[in-house]
Coordinates of C-alpha atoms in Angstrom, one line a residue:
M132 CA 98.1 246.9 165.5
E133 CA 96.8 243.6 164.3
V134 CA 93.2 243.7 163.0
I135 CA 90.8 240.6 163.3
S136 CA 87.2 240.1 162.6
T137 CA 85.0 240.0 165.7
P138 CA 84.5 236.6 167.0
K139 CA 81.3 235.0 166.5
A140 CA 79.4 232.3 168.7
N141 CA 78.2 229.5 166.4
P142 CA 75.8 226.9 167.7
E143 CA 77.1 223.3 167.9
T144 CA 75.6 220.0 169.2
L145 CA 76.9 219.5 172.8
L146 CA 76.8 215.8 172.7
A147 CA 79.1 216.1 169.3
L148 CA 81.6 218.1 171.4
I149 CA 81.9 215.4 173.8
R150 CA 82.2 212.7 171.4
N151 CA 85.1 214.9 169.9
V152 CA 86.7 214.7 173.4
Y153 CA 86.7 211.0 173.2
D154 CA 88.3 211.2 169.7
G155 CA 90.9 213.6 171.0
Q156 CA 89.8 216.2 169.0
V157 CA 88.9 218.6 171.9
V158 CA 91.8 219.0 174.3
I159 CA 92.7 220.9 177.3
P160 CA 95.6 223.6 177.3
R161 CA 98.4 222.8 180.0
F162 CA 97.7 225.9 181.6
Q163 CA 94.3 225.2 182.6
R164 CA 93.7 224.7 186.3
P165 CA 92.6 220.9 187.3
F166 CA 89.3 219.6 187.1
V167 CA 87.7 220.7 190.4
W168 CA 83.8 220.3 189.9
K169 CA 82.1 218.2 192.6
R170 CA 79.2 215.7 192.3
E171 CA 76.5 218.5 192.9
D172 CA 78.1 220.8 190.3
I173 CA 77.8 217.7 187.7
E174 CA 74.1 217.3 188.7
E175 CA 73.3 220.9 188.3
V176 CA 74.8 221.2 184.8
L177 CA 72.9 217.9 183.6
A178 CA 69.7 219.1 185.1
S179 CA 70.0 222.5 183.4
I180 CA 70.5 220.7 180.1
L181 CA 67.5 218.6 180.5
Q182 CA 65.3 221.7 181.1
G183 CA 66.9 223.4 178.2
Y184 CA 68.6 226.1 180.4
F185 CA 71.4 228.3 179.2
I186 CA 74.6 226.8 180.6
G187 CA 77.3 229.3 179.0
T188 CA 79.3 230.0 175.9
F189 CA 82.5 227.9 175.1
L190 CA 85.7 229.6 173.6
M191 CA 88.1 227.2 171.6
L192 CA 91.1 227.9 169.9
D193 CA 91.9 225.6 166.6
T194 CA 95.6 224.7 166.4
P195 CA 97.8 222.3 164.8
A196 CA 97.8 219.0 166.4
K197 CA 101.6 218.6 166.1
K198 CA 102.8 222.2 166.2
P199 CA 100.3 223.6 168.7
M200 CA 100.3 227.2 169.9
F201 CA 100.1 226.1 173.4
P202 CA 100.9 222.5 174.6
Y203 CA 97.8 220.7 175.6
T204 CA 96.5 217.5 177.3
T205 CA 93.5 215.2 177.0
V206 CA 90.2 216.0 178.9
E207 CA 90.7 214.6 182.6
G208 CA 89.4 210.8 182.3
V209 CA 90.0 210.1 178.6
K210 CA 92.8 207.9 179.1
H211 CA 90.9 205.9 181.4
I212 CA 88.6 205.0 178.6
E213 CA 89.7 202.2 176.0
G214 CA 89.8 202.7 172.4
T215 CA 90.2 206.6 172.5
T216 CA 92.1 208.2 169.6
R217 CA 95.7 210.0 170.2
P218 CA 95.1 213.8 169.6
Q219 CA 98.4 214.0 167.6
E220 CA 96.6 211.8 165.0
N221 CA 94.3 214.5 164.1
A222 CA 95.4 217.3 161.9
T223 CA 94.3 220.2 164.3
V224 CA 92.7 220.2 167.6
R225 CA 90.6 222.6 169.7
L226 CA 92.0 223.9 172.8
V227 CA 89.2 224.4 175.4
L228 CA 90.1 227.9 176.5
D229 CA 86.8 228.5 178.7
G230 CA 84.4 225.8 179.3
Q231 CA 86.6 223.0 180.6
Q232 CA 84.6 222.2 183.7
R233 CA 81.5 221.8 182.0
I234 CA 82.8 219.6 179.2
T235 CA 84.9 217.5 181.7
S236 CA 81.8 217.1 183.9
L237 CA 79.8 215.9 180.8
F238 CA 82.3 213.7 179.6
Y239 CA 82.4 212.0 183.1
A240 CA 78.8 211.7 183.2
L241 CA 78.5 210.2 179.9
Y242 CA 81.4 208.0 179.7
G243 CA 82.0 206.9 183.3
P244 CA 85.9 206.9 183.8
D245 CA 86.9 204.9 186.9
I246 CA 88.3 208.2 188.5
A247 CA 87.4 209.9 191.8
L248 CA 85.6 213.3 191.7
K249 CA 87.0 216.3 193.6
G250 CA 86.4 215.9 197.4
S251 CA 85.9 212.1 197.2
K252 CA 88.0 209.2 197.2
Y253 CA 85.7 207.1 194.9
P254 CA 84.2 207.2 191.3
H255 CA 80.6 208.5 190.8
T256 CA 77.9 207.1 188.7
F257 CA 75.4 209.7 187.2
F258 CA 71.6 208.4 186.9
L259 CA 68.4 209.9 185.7
R260 CA 65.4 208.9 187.6
L261 CA 62.7 208.8 185.1
D262 CA 59.6 208.7 187.6
Y263 CA 61.0 212.1 189.1
A264 CA 61.7 213.4 185.6
L265 CA 58.1 212.5 184.1
A266 CA 56.7 214.3 187.5
G267 CA 58.3 217.4 186.4
D268 CA 61.3 217.2 189.1
L269 CA 64.2 217.4 187.0
D270 CA 66.4 218.7 189.7
E271 CA 66.0 215.9 192.0
A272 CA 65.9 213.5 188.9
V273 CA 69.6 213.8 188.3
I274 CA 71.4 211.7 190.8
G275 CA 75.2 211.1 191.2
V276 CA 76.1 208.2 193.3
S277 CA 79.6 207.1 194.9
T278 CA 80.4 203.6 193.8
Q279 CA 81.6 203.0 197.4
N280 CA 78.0 203.8 198.6
R281 CA 76.6 200.1 198.2
R282 CA 73.2 200.6 199.7
V283 CA 72.3 203.5 197.3
M284 CA 74.0 201.8 194.3
S285 CA 72.1 198.7 195.2
E286 CA 68.7 200.8 195.1
M287 CA 69.7 202.6 191.8
K288 CA 70.5 199.3 190.3
R289 CA 67.0 197.8 191.3
L290 CA 65.5 201.2 189.8
V291 CA 67.6 200.5 186.5
D292 CA 66.4 197.0 186.3
T293 CA 62.8 197.9 186.7
D294 CA 63.2 201.0 184.1
Q295 CA 62.6 203.7 186.6
A296 CA 66.0 205.1 186.2
I297 CA 68.8 205.0 183.6
P298 CA 72.5 205.7 183.8
F299 CA 73.7 208.8 181.8
T300 CA 76.2 206.5 180.1
R301 CA 73.2 205.2 178.2
M302 CA 72.3 208.5 176.8
L303 CA 75.2 208.7 174.8
D304 CA 74.2 206.5 171.7
S305 CA 70.7 207.4 170.5
G306 CA 70.7 204.2 168.6
H307 CA 71.0 202.2 171.9
F308 CA 68.9 204.6 173.9
Y309 CA 65.8 204.3 171.3
Q310 CA 66.4 200.5 171.2
W311 CA 66.0 200.4 175.1
L312 CA 63.0 202.9 174.9
Y313 CA 61.0 201.1 172.3
S314 CA 62.2 197.3 172.4
G315 CA 64.0 196.8 176.0
Q316 CA 61.7 198.6 178.7
K317 CA 58.2 197.8 179.4
S318 CA 57.4 200.4 182.3
W319 CA 56.6 203.3 180.0
Q320 CA 54.3 203.0 177.2
G321 CA 51.7 205.3 175.2
Q322 CA 52.1 209.0 176.4
E323 CA 54.6 208.3 179.1
Q324 CA 56.9 206.9 176.5
E325 CA 56.6 209.9 174.3
Q326 CA 57.5 212.0 177.4
V327 CA 60.6 210.1 177.9
K328 CA 61.6 210.3 174.3
D329 CA 60.9 214.2 174.3
L330 CA 63.0 214.4 177.2
Y331 CA 65.9 212.6 175.6
D332 CA 65.7 214.5 172.6
R333 CA 66.0 217.8 174.4
F334 CA 69.1 216.2 176.0
Q335 CA 70.6 214.9 172.5
K336 CA 70.0 218.1 170.5
F337 CA 71.0 220.3 173.1
M338 CA 73.0 223.1 171.4
V339 CA 75.7 225.4 173.0
P340 CA 77.4 228.7 171.5
V341 CA 80.9 227.9 170.5
I342 CA 83.4 231.0 169.7
A343 CA 86.3 229.3 167.5
L344 CA 89.6 231.2 167.5
S345 CA 91.5 230.4 164.2
P346 CA 95.2 229.3 164.5
E347 CA 96.0 232.8 162.9
T348 CA 95.1 234.7 166.1
G349 CA 97.8 236.4 167.6
K350 CA 98.5 235.7 171.3
D351 CA 98.0 239.1 172.1
N352 CA 94.5 239.0 170.7
I353 CA 93.8 235.6 172.3
V354 CA 94.4 237.3 175.7
N355 CA 92.3 240.2 174.9
I356 CA 89.4 238.0 173.6
F357 CA 90.0 235.8 176.6
E358 CA 89.7 238.4 179.3
R359 CA 86.6 240.1 177.9
I360 CA 84.4 237.2 177.0
N361 CA 81.4 236.9 179.5
R362 CA 82.1 233.3 180.8
T363 CA 81.0 231.1 183.4
G364 CA 83.5 228.9 185.7
V365 CA 86.8 229.6 187.0
S366 CA 88.3 232.6 185.5
L367 CA 91.8 232.3 184.2
S368 CA 94.7 235.3 183.9
L369 CA 97.4 236.2 181.7
F370 CA 99.8 234.2 184.2
D371 CA 97.9 231.2 183.0
L372 CA 98.6 231.8 179.4
A373 CA 102.3 232.7 180.2
V374 CA 102.6 229.3 182.1
A375 CA 101.8 227.4 178.8
Q376 CA 103.9 229.6 176.5
L377 CA 107.2 229.0 178.9
Y378 CA 106.3 225.5 179.2
L379 CA 107.4 225.1 175.6
K380 CA 111.0 226.3 176.9
G381 CA 111.1 223.6 179.6
I382 CA 110.3 226.1 182.2
K383 CA 107.4 224.9 184.5
L384 CA 106.3 228.3 185.9
R385 CA 103.4 227.4 188.0
E386 CA 105.3 224.8 189.7
L387 CA 108.2 227.0 190.5
W388 CA 105.5 229.7 191.6
E389 CA 103.7 227.5 194.0
Q390 CA 106.9 226.2 195.5
F391 CA 108.1 229.7 196.4
A392 CA 104.4 230.6 197.7
R393 CA 104.5 227.7 199.9
K394 CA 107.8 229.0 201.5
H395 CA 106.9 232.7 201.3
E396 CA 103.2 233.4 202.0
A397 CA 104.1 237.0 203.4
V398 CA 105.5 237.7 199.9
T399 CA 103.0 236.1 197.6
S400 CA 100.0 237.7 199.6
I401 CA 101.4 241.1 198.1
V402 CA 103.3 239.8 194.9
K403 CA 101.1 238.4 192.4
P404 CA 102.1 235.8 189.8
E405 CA 101.6 238.5 187.1
F406 CA 104.3 240.6 188.6
L407 CA 106.8 237.9 188.2
L408 CA 106.1 238.0 184.6
R409 CA 107.0 241.7 184.5
L410 CA 110.5 240.8 186.5
I411 CA 111.4 238.2 184.1
A412 CA 110.7 240.6 181.0
L413 CA 112.7 243.4 182.9
V414 CA 115.5 241.1 183.7
Q415 CA 115.9 240.2 179.9
D416 CA 115.3 244.1 178.9
Q417 CA 112.1 243.2 177.2
E418 CA 108.6 245.1 177.2
V419 CA 106.6 245.0 180.3
R420 CA 103.1 246.6 179.1
R421 CA 100.6 244.1 179.7
R422 CA 99.1 243.9 176.2
T423 CA 102.5 242.8 174.7
L424 CA 103.9 241.0 177.7
L425 CA 103.3 237.4 176.2
N426 CA 105.1 238.7 173.0
S427 CA 108.0 239.9 175.3
L428 CA 108.2 236.4 176.9
D429 CA 108.2 234.9 173.5
A430 CA 111.3 236.7 172.7
I431 CA 112.9 235.3 175.7
R432 CA 115.7 233.0 174.5
S433 CA 118.5 232.5 177.1
L434 CA 116.4 232.2 180.4
Q435 CA 117.4 229.4 182.2
I436 CA 115.0 227.7 185.0
N437 CA 117.9 228.3 187.7
K438 CA 117.5 232.1 187.2
I439 CA 113.8 232.1 188.5
P440 CA 114.5 231.6 192.0
V441 CA 116.9 234.5 191.8
I442 CA 114.1 236.7 190.4
L443 CA 111.8 235.3 193.2
A444 CA 114.6 236.1 195.9
G445 CA 114.6 239.8 194.4
A446 CA 110.8 239.9 195.0
E447 CA 111.4 238.8 198.6
R448 CA 113.8 241.6 199.1
K449 CA 111.4 243.9 198.0
Y450 CA 108.5 242.6 200.0
P451 CA 110.4 241.2 203.1
S452 CA 108.6 239.0 205.4
P453 CA 107.4 240.5 208.6
G454 CA 109.0 237.8 210.7

């Protein structure tokens, strides 16, 4: 059995991580589910950071950019921002195994890509109301506004023009922020100005614990670490990792499973995706134990896409629909 050192969480500046997203150094493995957080979720994580609350641990996998362990894509919204670096131009990239929703939310708030949020047809802009913040009400101070809501956007623009509020996109660059604070605005002076500075410093210097797995970490160990870490957000499974692994072989396993699930809900209510992995391994006379299942899939060479429906049909025969 491969023995690896215990992963340790090292503190990193959150804003530096978000800048690495822009640079294409922090990316999302393709087995991750889509970005699903809504406006209120983003407001909550921004308010938590401003209050200095713990927002969870981040789990990363370092991998060569041109020959990654798992295929990847850029964080949602990056392609809508001009001037971003292509990930393949880096020697290595960091795959976000846990923390996608938080990282994508912060990128969205700080860079403002022109894309709609989950449950909305329009993009949102996030603001910090300084009058509320200095009164101690940070939960109410963070406000996300749909670009389609002209009345509220007009009110926020008035507050920004009178320095009662600032968009979070202004908080990404400390030089621009301090220039605005000490030279651009006139509303906050003396003690209140220092309170605004302290609030921004807390945001700018906010640290998060990051567990970085090395490229030498075996797939089975990645699975074990991945499943045991105490994480926040949407839980992923062994099936999600297998989706990425078989993607390299030209097999879009998740799409095939979802197509089957739409047609055979009675079957998929009983047979879970991980059971399909065991069936695939059995058909190929490979190991089916959970710990070694990914390595068994890695040994598959002759599996063709057109064999998947045959395997799924076998599952349907085993668990026929009541109808």
